[in-house]
XYZ file of C-alpha atoms in Angstrom:
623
model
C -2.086 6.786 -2.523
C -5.437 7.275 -4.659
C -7.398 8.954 -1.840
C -9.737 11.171 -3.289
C -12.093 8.358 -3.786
C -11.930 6.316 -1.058
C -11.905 8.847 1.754
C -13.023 12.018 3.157
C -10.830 15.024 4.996
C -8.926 13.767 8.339
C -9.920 14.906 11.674
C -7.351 15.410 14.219
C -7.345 15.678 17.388
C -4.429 17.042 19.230
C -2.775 18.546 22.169
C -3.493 16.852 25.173
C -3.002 19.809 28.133
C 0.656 17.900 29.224
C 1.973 18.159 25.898
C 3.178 21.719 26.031
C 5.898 20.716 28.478
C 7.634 18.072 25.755
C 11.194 19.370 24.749
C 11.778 20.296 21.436
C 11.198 17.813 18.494
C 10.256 16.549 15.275
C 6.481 16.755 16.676
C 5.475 17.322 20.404
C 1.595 16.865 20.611
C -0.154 13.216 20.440
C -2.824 13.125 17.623
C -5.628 11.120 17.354
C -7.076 11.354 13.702
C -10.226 10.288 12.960
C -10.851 8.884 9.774
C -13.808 8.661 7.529
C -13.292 5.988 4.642
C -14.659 3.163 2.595
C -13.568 -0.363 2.986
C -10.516 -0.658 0.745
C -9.116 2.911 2.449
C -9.812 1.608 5.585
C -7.636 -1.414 4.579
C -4.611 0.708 3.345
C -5.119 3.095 6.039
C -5.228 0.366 8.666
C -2.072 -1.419 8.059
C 0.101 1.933 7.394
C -0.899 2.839 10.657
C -0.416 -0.586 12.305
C 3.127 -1.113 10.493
C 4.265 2.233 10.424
C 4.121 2.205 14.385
C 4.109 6.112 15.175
C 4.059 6.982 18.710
C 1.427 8.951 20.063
C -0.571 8.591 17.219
C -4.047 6.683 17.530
C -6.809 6.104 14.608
C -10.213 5.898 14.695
C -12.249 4.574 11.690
C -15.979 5.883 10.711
C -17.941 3.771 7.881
C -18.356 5.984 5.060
C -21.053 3.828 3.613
C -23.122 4.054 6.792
C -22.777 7.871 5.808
C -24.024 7.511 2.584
C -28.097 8.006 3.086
C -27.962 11.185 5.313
C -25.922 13.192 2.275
C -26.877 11.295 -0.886
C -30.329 12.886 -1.678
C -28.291 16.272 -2.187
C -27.435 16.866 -6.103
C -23.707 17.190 -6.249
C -21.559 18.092 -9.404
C -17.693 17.747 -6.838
C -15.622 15.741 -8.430
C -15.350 13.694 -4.758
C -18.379 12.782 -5.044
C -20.730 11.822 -1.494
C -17.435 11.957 0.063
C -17.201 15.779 -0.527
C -20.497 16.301 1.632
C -19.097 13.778 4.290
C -17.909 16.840 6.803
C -21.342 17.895 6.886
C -22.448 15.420 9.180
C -19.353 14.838 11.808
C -20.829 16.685 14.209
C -23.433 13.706 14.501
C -21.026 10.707 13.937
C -17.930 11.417 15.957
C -17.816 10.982 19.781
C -19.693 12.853 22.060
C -16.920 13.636 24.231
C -15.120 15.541 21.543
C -15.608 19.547 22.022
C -13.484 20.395 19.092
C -11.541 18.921 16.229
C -9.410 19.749 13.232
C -11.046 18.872 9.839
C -8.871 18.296 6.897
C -9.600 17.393 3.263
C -6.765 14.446 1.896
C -4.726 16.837 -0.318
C -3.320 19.491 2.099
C 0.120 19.244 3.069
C 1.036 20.934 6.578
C 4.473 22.796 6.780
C 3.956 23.665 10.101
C 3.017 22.035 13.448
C -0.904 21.353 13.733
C -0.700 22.309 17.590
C -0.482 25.872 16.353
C -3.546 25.779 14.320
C -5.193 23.971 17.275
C -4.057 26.902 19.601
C -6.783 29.326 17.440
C -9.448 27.951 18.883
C -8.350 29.865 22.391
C -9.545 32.958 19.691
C -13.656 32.159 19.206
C -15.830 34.062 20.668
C -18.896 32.764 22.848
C -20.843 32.485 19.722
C -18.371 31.389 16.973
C -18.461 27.359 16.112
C -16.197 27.176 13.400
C -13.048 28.715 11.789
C -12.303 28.865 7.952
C -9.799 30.312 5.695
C -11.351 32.917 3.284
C -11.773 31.500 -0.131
C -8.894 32.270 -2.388
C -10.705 32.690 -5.978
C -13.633 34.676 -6.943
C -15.765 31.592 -7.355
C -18.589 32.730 -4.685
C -18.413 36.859 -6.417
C -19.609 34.721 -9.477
C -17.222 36.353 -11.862
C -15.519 33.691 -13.454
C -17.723 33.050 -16.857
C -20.483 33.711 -17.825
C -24.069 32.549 -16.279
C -21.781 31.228 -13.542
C -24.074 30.931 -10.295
C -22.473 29.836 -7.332
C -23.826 29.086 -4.326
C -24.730 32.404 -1.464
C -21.751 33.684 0.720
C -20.300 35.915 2.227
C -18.078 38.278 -0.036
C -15.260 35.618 -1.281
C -17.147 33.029 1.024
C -14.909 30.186 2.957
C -12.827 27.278 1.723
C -13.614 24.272 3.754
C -10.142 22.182 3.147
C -8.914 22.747 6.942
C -11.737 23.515 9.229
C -11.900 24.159 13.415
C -14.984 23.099 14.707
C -16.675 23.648 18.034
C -18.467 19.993 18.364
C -20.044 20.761 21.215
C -21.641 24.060 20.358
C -22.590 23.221 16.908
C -24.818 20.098 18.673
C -26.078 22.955 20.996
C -26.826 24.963 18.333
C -28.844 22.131 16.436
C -26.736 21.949 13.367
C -28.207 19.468 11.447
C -31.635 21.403 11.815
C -29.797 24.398 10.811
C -27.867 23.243 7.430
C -30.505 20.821 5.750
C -33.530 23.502 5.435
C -30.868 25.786 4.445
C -29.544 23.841 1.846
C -33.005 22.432 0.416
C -34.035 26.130 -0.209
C -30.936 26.630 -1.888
C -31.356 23.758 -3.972
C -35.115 24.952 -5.108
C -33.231 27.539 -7.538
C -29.943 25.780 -8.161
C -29.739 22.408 -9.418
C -26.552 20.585 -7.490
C -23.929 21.635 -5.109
C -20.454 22.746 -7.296
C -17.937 22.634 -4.201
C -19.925 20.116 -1.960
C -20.085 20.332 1.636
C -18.109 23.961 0.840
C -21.227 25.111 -0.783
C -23.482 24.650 2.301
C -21.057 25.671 5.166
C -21.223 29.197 2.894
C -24.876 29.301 2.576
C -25.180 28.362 6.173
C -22.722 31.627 6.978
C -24.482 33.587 4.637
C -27.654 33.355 7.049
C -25.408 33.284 10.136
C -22.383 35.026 9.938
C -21.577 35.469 13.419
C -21.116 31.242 13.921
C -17.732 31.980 12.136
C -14.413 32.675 13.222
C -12.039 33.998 9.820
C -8.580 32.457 10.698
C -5.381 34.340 8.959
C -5.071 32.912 5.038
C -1.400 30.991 5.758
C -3.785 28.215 7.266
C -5.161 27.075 3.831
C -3.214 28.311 0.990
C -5.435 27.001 -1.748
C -3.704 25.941 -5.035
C -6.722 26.381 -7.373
C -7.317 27.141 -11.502
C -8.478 30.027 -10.395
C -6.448 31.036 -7.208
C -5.399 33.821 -5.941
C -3.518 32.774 -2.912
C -0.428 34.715 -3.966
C -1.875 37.842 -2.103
C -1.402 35.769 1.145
C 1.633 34.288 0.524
C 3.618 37.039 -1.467
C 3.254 38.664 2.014
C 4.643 36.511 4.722
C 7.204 33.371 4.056
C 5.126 31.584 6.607
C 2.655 29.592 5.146
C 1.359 26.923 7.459
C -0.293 24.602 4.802
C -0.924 23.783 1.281
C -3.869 22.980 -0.109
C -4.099 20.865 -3.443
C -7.543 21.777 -4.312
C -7.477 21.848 -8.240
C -8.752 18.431 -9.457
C -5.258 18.691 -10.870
C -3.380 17.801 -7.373
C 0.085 18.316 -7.770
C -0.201 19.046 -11.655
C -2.472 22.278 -11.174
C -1.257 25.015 -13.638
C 0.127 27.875 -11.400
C 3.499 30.137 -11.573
C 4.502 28.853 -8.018
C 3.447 25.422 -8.135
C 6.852 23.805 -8.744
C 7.994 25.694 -5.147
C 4.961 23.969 -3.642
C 4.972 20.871 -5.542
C 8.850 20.735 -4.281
C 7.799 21.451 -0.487
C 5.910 18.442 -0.601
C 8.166 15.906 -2.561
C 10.624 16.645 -0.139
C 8.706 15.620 2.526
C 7.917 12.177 0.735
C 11.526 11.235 0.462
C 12.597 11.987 3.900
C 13.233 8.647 5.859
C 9.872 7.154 7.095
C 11.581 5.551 10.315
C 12.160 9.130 11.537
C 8.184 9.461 12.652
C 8.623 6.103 14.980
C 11.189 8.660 16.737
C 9.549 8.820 20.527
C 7.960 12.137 21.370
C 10.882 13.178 24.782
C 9.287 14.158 27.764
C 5.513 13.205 26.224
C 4.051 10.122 28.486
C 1.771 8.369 25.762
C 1.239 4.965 25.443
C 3.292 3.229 23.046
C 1.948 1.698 19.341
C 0.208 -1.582 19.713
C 3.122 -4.354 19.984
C 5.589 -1.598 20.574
C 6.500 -3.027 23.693
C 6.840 -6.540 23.108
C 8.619 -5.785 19.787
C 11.517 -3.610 22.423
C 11.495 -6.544 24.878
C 12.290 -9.027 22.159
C 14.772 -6.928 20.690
C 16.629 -6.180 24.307
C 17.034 -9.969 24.634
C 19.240 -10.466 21.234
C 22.517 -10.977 21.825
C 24.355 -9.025 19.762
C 27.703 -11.450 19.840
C 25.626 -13.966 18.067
C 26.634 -14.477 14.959
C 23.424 -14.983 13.797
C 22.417 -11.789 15.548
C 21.436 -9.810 12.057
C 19.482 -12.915 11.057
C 17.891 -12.750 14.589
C 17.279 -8.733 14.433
C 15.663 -9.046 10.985
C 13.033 -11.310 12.226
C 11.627 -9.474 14.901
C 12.090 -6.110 12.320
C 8.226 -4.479 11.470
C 8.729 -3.433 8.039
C 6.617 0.109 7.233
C 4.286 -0.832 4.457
C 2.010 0.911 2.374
C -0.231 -1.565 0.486
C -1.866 -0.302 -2.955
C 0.770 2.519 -3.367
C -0.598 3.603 -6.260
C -4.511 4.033 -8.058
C -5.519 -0.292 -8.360
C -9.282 -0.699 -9.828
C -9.859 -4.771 -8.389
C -10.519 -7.523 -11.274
C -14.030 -8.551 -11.360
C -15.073 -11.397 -9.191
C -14.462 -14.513 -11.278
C -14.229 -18.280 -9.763
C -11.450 -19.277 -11.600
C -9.127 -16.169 -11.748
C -5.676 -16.378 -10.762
C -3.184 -13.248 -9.886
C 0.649 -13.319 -10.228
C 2.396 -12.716 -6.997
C 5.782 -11.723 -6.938
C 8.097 -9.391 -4.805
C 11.255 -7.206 -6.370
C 13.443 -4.521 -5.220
C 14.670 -1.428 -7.120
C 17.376 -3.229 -9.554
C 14.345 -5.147 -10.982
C 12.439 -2.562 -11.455
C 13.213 -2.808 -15.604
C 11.280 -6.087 -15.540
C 8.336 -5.007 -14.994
C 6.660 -3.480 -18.681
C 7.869 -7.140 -20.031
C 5.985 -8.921 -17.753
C 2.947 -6.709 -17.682
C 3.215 -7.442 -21.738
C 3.482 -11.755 -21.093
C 0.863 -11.347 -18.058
C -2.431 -9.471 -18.809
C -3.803 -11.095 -15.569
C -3.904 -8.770 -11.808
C -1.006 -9.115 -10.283
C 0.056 -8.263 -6.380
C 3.913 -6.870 -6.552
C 5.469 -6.502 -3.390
C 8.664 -3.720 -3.780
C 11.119 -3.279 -0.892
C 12.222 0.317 -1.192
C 13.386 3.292 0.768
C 11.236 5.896 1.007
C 13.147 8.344 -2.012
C 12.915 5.146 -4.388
C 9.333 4.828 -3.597
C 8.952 8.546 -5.038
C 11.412 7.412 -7.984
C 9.472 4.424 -8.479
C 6.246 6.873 -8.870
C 7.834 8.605 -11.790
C 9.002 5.731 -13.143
C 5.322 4.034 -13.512
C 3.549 7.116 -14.315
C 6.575 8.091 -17.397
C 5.577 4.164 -18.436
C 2.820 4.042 -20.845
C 2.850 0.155 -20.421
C 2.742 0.545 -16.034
C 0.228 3.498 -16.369
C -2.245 2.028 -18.509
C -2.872 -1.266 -16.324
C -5.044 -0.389 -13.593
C -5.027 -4.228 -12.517
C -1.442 -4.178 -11.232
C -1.509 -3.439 -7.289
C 1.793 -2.598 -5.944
C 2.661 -2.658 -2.350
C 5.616 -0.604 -0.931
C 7.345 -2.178 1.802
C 9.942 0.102 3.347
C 13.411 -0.898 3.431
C 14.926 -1.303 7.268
C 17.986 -3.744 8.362
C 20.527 -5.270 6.299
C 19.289 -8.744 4.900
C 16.323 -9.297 2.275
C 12.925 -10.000 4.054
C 12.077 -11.780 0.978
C 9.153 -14.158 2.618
C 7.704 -10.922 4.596
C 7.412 -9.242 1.019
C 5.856 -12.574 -0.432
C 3.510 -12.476 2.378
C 2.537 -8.909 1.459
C 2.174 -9.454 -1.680
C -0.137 -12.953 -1.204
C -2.028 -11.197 1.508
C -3.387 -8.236 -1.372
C -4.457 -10.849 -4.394
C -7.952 -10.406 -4.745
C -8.819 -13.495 -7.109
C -9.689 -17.235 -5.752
C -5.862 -18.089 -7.088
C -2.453 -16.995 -6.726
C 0.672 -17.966 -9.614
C 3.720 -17.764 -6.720
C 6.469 -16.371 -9.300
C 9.647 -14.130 -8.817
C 10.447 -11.164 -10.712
C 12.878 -12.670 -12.621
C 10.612 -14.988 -14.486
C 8.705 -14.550 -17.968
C 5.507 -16.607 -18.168
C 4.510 -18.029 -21.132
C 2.653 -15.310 -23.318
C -0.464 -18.174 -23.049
C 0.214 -19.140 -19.298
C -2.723 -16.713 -17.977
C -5.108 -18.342 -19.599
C -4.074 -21.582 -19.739
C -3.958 -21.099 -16.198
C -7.627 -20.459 -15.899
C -8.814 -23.280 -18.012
C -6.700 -25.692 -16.117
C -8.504 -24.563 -12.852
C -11.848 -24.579 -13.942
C -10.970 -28.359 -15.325
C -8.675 -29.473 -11.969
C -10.315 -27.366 -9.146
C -7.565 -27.118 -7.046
C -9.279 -26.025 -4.529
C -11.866 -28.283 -3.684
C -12.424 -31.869 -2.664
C -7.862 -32.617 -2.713
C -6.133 -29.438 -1.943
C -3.683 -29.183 -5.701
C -0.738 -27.306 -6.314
C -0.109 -26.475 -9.713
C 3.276 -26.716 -10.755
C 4.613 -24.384 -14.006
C 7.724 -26.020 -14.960
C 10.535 -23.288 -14.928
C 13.480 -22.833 -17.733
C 16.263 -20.439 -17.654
C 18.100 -18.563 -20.487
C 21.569 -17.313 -19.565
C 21.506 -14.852 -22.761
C 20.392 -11.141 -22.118
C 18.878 -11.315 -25.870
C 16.682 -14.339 -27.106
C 13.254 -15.223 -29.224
C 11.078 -16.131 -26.624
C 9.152 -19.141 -27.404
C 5.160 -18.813 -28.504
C 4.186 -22.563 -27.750
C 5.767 -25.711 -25.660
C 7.008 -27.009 -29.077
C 9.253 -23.912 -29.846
C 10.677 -24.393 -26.135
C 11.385 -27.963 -26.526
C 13.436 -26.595 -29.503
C 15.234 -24.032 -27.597
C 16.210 -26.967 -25.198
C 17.311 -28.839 -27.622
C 19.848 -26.352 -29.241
C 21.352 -25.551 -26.054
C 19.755 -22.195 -26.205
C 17.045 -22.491 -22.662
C 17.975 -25.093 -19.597
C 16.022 -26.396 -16.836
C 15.918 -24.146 -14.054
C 19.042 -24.189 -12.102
C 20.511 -27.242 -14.231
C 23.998 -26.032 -13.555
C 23.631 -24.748 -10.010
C 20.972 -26.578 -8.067
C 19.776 -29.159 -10.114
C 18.084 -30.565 -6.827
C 15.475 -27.502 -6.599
C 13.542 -28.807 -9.555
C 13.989 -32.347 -10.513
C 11.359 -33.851 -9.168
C 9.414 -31.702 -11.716
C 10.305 -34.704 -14.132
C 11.285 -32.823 -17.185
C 11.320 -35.523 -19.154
C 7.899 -36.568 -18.657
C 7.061 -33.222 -19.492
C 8.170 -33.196 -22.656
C 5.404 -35.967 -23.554
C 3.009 -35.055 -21.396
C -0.751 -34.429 -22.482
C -2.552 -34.408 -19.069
C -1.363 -33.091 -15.747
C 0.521 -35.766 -13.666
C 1.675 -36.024 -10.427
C 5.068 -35.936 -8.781
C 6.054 -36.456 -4.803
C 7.691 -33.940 -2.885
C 11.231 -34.184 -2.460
C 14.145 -32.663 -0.158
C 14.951 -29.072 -1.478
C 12.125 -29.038 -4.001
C 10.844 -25.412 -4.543
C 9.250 -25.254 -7.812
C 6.963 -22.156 -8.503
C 2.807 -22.768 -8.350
C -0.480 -21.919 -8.944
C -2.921 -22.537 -5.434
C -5.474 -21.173 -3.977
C -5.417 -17.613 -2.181
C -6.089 -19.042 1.160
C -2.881 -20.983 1.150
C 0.139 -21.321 3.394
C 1.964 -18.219 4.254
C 5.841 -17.962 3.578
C 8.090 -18.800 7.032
C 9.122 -14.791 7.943
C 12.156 -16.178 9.512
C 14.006 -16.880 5.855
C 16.122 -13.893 5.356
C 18.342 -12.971 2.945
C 19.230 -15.808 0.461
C 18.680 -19.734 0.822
C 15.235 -22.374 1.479
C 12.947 -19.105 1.531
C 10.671 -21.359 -1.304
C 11.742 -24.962 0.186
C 10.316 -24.019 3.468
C 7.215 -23.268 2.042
C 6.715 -26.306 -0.351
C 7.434 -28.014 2.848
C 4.210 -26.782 3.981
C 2.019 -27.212 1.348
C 3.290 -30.835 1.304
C 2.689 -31.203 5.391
C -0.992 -29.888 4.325
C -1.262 -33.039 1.848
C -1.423 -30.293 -1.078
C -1.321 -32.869 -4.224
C 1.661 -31.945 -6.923
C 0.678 -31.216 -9.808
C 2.555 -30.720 -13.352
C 0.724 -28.936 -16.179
C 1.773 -30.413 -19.357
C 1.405 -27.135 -21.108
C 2.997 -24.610 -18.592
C 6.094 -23.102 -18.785
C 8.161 -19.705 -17.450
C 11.851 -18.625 -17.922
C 14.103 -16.905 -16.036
C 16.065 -14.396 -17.640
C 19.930 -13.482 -16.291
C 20.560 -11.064 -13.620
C 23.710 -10.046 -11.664
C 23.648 -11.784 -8.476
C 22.279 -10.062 -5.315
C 24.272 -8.852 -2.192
C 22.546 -11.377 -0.499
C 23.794 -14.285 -2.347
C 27.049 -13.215 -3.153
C 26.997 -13.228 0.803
C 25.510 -16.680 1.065
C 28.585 -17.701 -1.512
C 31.615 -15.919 0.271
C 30.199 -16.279 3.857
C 30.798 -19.289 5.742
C 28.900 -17.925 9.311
C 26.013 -17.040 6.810
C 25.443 -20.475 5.756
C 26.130 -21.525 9.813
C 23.126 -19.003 9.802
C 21.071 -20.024 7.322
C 21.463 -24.068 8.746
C 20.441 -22.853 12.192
C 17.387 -21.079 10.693
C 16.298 -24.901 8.816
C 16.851 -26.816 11.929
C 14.656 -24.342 13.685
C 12.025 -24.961 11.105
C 12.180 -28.680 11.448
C 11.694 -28.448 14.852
C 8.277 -26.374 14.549
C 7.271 -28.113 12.084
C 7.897 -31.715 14.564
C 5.733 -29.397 17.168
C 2.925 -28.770 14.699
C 2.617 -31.562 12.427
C 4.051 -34.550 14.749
C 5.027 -37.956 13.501
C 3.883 -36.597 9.835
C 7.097 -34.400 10.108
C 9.505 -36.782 10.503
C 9.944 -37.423 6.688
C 11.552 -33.826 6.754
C 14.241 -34.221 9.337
C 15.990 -36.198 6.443
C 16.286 -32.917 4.662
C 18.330 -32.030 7.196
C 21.250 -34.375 5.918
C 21.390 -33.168 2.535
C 23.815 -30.662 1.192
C 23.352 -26.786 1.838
C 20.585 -25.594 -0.438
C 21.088 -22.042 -2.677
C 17.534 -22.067 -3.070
């Protein structure tokens, strides 16, 4: 995730005194971190947490735009920005109860448990507020280039990536009075701050060495253009953490960087689930949920047959919204973003659609956590994925063994940004005109206004791997005439579409309206604030029915647009409908799951229900 931007170093809290009697395991200290972020981190940041459901682990969140005024007025050349002079003000934001805390920029990697960096604050003296790793270049000596002028310190001054700071003396000691006339005398000769916050903490040494506390150099080996961190680590194997402190991250320029670089990407594809592990022997109050989420799960019975169906339900799915850099389309009242969820075996359709959809779009990909890395390479080795910065994509981790293909949806519809959503699957091509065509329709219908509108796009399929896709309605009609694109499941499930009224659409000039009809799931354009997708369709089968049902028990009007059209291009099937096709108990499943649907929707809608139950009677439904 794109942090750099959005929020400032971590501060962690750890050991609480029982925690040095947990046995042995992957981590034995509770953490509380302490985060200091804008809105959209604070977004990201808030549901990994919430999802991700690590014991022991609680957040805290600190507006960084409330922050703003007490740094901004200092010149500052960082790359980070005001969120690089952030740490300069903790001491004043964060609880008074705190004594001491752990501060951390966003690009160090630990490779070593934090309780024993915690445990060097047992080595300050009476006097000494904070602890800092030596600076590993010879920035602050001034001899990099010439007229370089850094900032005062002491020798090779500090680096303030990973920082131990004595709260409570450093309010004692007046530290806001101390840094801010330090800093504007500093600034009288030199025009900005280089390093940020880094640049004050050394001029603030500078005048009062004995507030620091040097801590060994394994604690912040700094990856710099200019490091020279090899003299700490050519010495001892243990390093404790990494620091990524080139603007260059992982692609700094350094002999040993690919060792590093390696360290960490192994990390990323271990298994996420491991960190919901419990920490043994630690009392700590379980993750918000936690406990209702075991109860539930204790009361499955796992004869049922439906008991995967069952466990899949109840399953919280890690995610990581906006996995990778996402600048937001500009507010616009009739914009519309395509929604859509895939899995790793579709990941090949995504530079063709990017090319028919130069719209945002909110992708929702159901991965384990090594495909999420592989999926990282794959966009960043894609000029076509790399180059649109309007495509958010929103990891959600693979756990249990059927599809959660409404959860994804859900995701996915949850992170659009723009007044309206195009509800589309992977496997679709829009029409290279559809985006805006789409736009121009809603300025002209307003869907959302005075009659809640869906907007259907009629949907084709080709069942050839290789074909000219059409430019206009006219060169599709021709297709369909030579045999060469169907309707949408015209062989399979002719039921899922009809209503759609093909044949109307062929002379159609205006958009006209069709009724809602048993099994009907075509794909549309509404607005964001729509139904969400029933969770409890799993797998294959009436995941889209279900939720046409709703918009219909909502009185959404139908809508066909005359000019509209996407095609689905062949696929090999999925496990999960190869299932649904060989599997008699996972149709038995599947029927269970509609009936339970009925019945909610009988609890929530009353008598206006009723003209569902006779869906109930028809055939089973692939949709």
């Amino acid at each position: 995730m794109e942090t750099r931007r959005r929020a400032t170093g971590a501060t962690t809290v750890p050991p609480a005194p029982h925690s040095r009697r947990c046995r042995p395991s992957a981590r034995k200290n509770p953490l509380h971190l302490h985060l200091v972020t804008d809105a959209m981190a604070r977004n990201i940041l808030g549901t990994l947490f919430r999802t991700w459901m690590v014991p022991a682990v609680v957040v805290s969140f600190y507006d960084a735009e409330e922050l703003k005024p007490q740094i901004s007025w200092i010149p500052n050349k960082h790359y980070s920005g005001l969120y690089g002079l952030m740490k300069l003000v903790l001491p004043g934001i964060l609880p008074s109860s705190l004594t001491q805390v752990i501060v951390l920029d966003t690009d160090v990697t630990f490779a070593s448990d934090i309780a024993e960096l915690w445990a060097l604050f047992a080595h300050f003296s009476d006097k000494q507020v904070i602890g800092l790793v030596e600076n590993q270049s010879d920035w602050y000596l001034g001899n990099l280039w010439k007229n370089h002028r850094p900032w005062p310190a002491l020798g090779r001054g500090f680096n303030t990536g990973v920082i131990l700071l004595r709260l409570d003396r450093l309010r004692q000691a007046g530290w806001e009075q101390m840094w801010k006339p330090i800093a504007r005398r500093v600034l009288l000769t030199l025009p900005a701050t280089s390093l940020a916050d880094q640049d004050i903490f050394n001029a603030v040494i500078k005048e009062h060495p004995g507030l620091v506390q040097p801590l060994p150099c394994v604690w912040n080996v700094q990856l710099s253009d200019h490091t020279l961190a090899e003299r700490c680590y050519s010495e001892t194997a243990d390093f404790k953490v990494i620091h990524w402190n080139s603007p260059k991250k992982l692609r700094v320029k350094n002999k040993h960087a690919e060792f590093f670089r390696n360290l960490y990407l192994t990390f990323l594809g271990y298994d996420g689930k491991l960190l919901r592990r419990e920490l043994f022997g630690c009392p700590s109050q379980l993750p918000p949920g936690a406990e209702q989420l075991q109860g539930a799960l204790a009361h499955l019975d796992e004869e049922d047959p439906c008991f995967e169906f069952r466990q899949q339900q109840l399953t919280v799915h890690r995610v990581h919204i906006t996995f990778l850099p996402h600048e937001p389309p500009p507010p616009r009242p009739h914009d519309v973003t395509l929604v859509a969820q895939l899995s790793m075996d579709r990941l090949q359709m995504l530079e063709v659609l990017c090319r028919h959809w130069p719209g945002p779009m909110s992708l929702a990909l159901y991965l384990t956590d090594a495909e999420a890395q592989q999926f990282l390479h794959f966009v960043e080795a894609s000029p076509v994925l790399s180059a649109r910065q309007d495509v958010a994509y929103h990891v959600v981790y693979r756990e249990g063994p059927l599809y959660p293909v409404n959860q994804l949806r859900n995701v996915a519809l949850a992170q659009a940004l723009t007044p309206y959503v195009f509800l589309s699957d992977i496997d679709f091509l829009p029409a290279y005109s559809l985006y805006d065509y789409l736009r121009a329709s809603i300025e002209q219908l307003e869907p959302g206004s005075r009659q809640k509108a869906a907007l259907v796009v009629p949907a084709f399929e080709t069942l050839h791997y290789r074909f000219s896709f059409p430019s206009s309605k006219a060169e599709l009609l021709a297709l369909l005439d030579a045999g060469l694109l169907y309707t949408f499941r015209h062989h399979e499930w002719p039921r899922g579409h009809v209503p759609t009224d093909y044949a109307r659409w062929r002379e159609a000039r205006v958009p006209y309206r069709v009724q809602w009809a048993a099994d009907y799931e075509p794909y549309v354009v509404v607005p964001r604030d729509c139904p969400r997708y029933d969770p409890r369709f799993v797998g294959f089968g009436w995941n889209k029915v279900a939720h046409i049902v709703e918009l219909d028990a909502q009185e959404y009007e139908l809508l066909v647009l005359p000019e509209a059209f996407t095609i689905h291009l062949p696929h090999a099937p999925s496990l999960d409908l190869s299932r649904f096709r060989a599997s008699p108990a996972y149709r038995d499943c599947l029927q269970a799951l509609k009936e339970e649907f009925h019945q909610d929707l009988s609890r929530h809608y009353g008598a206006a229900a009723l003209k569902y139950l006779t869906a109930l009677q028809q055939p089973q439904s692939p949709a």
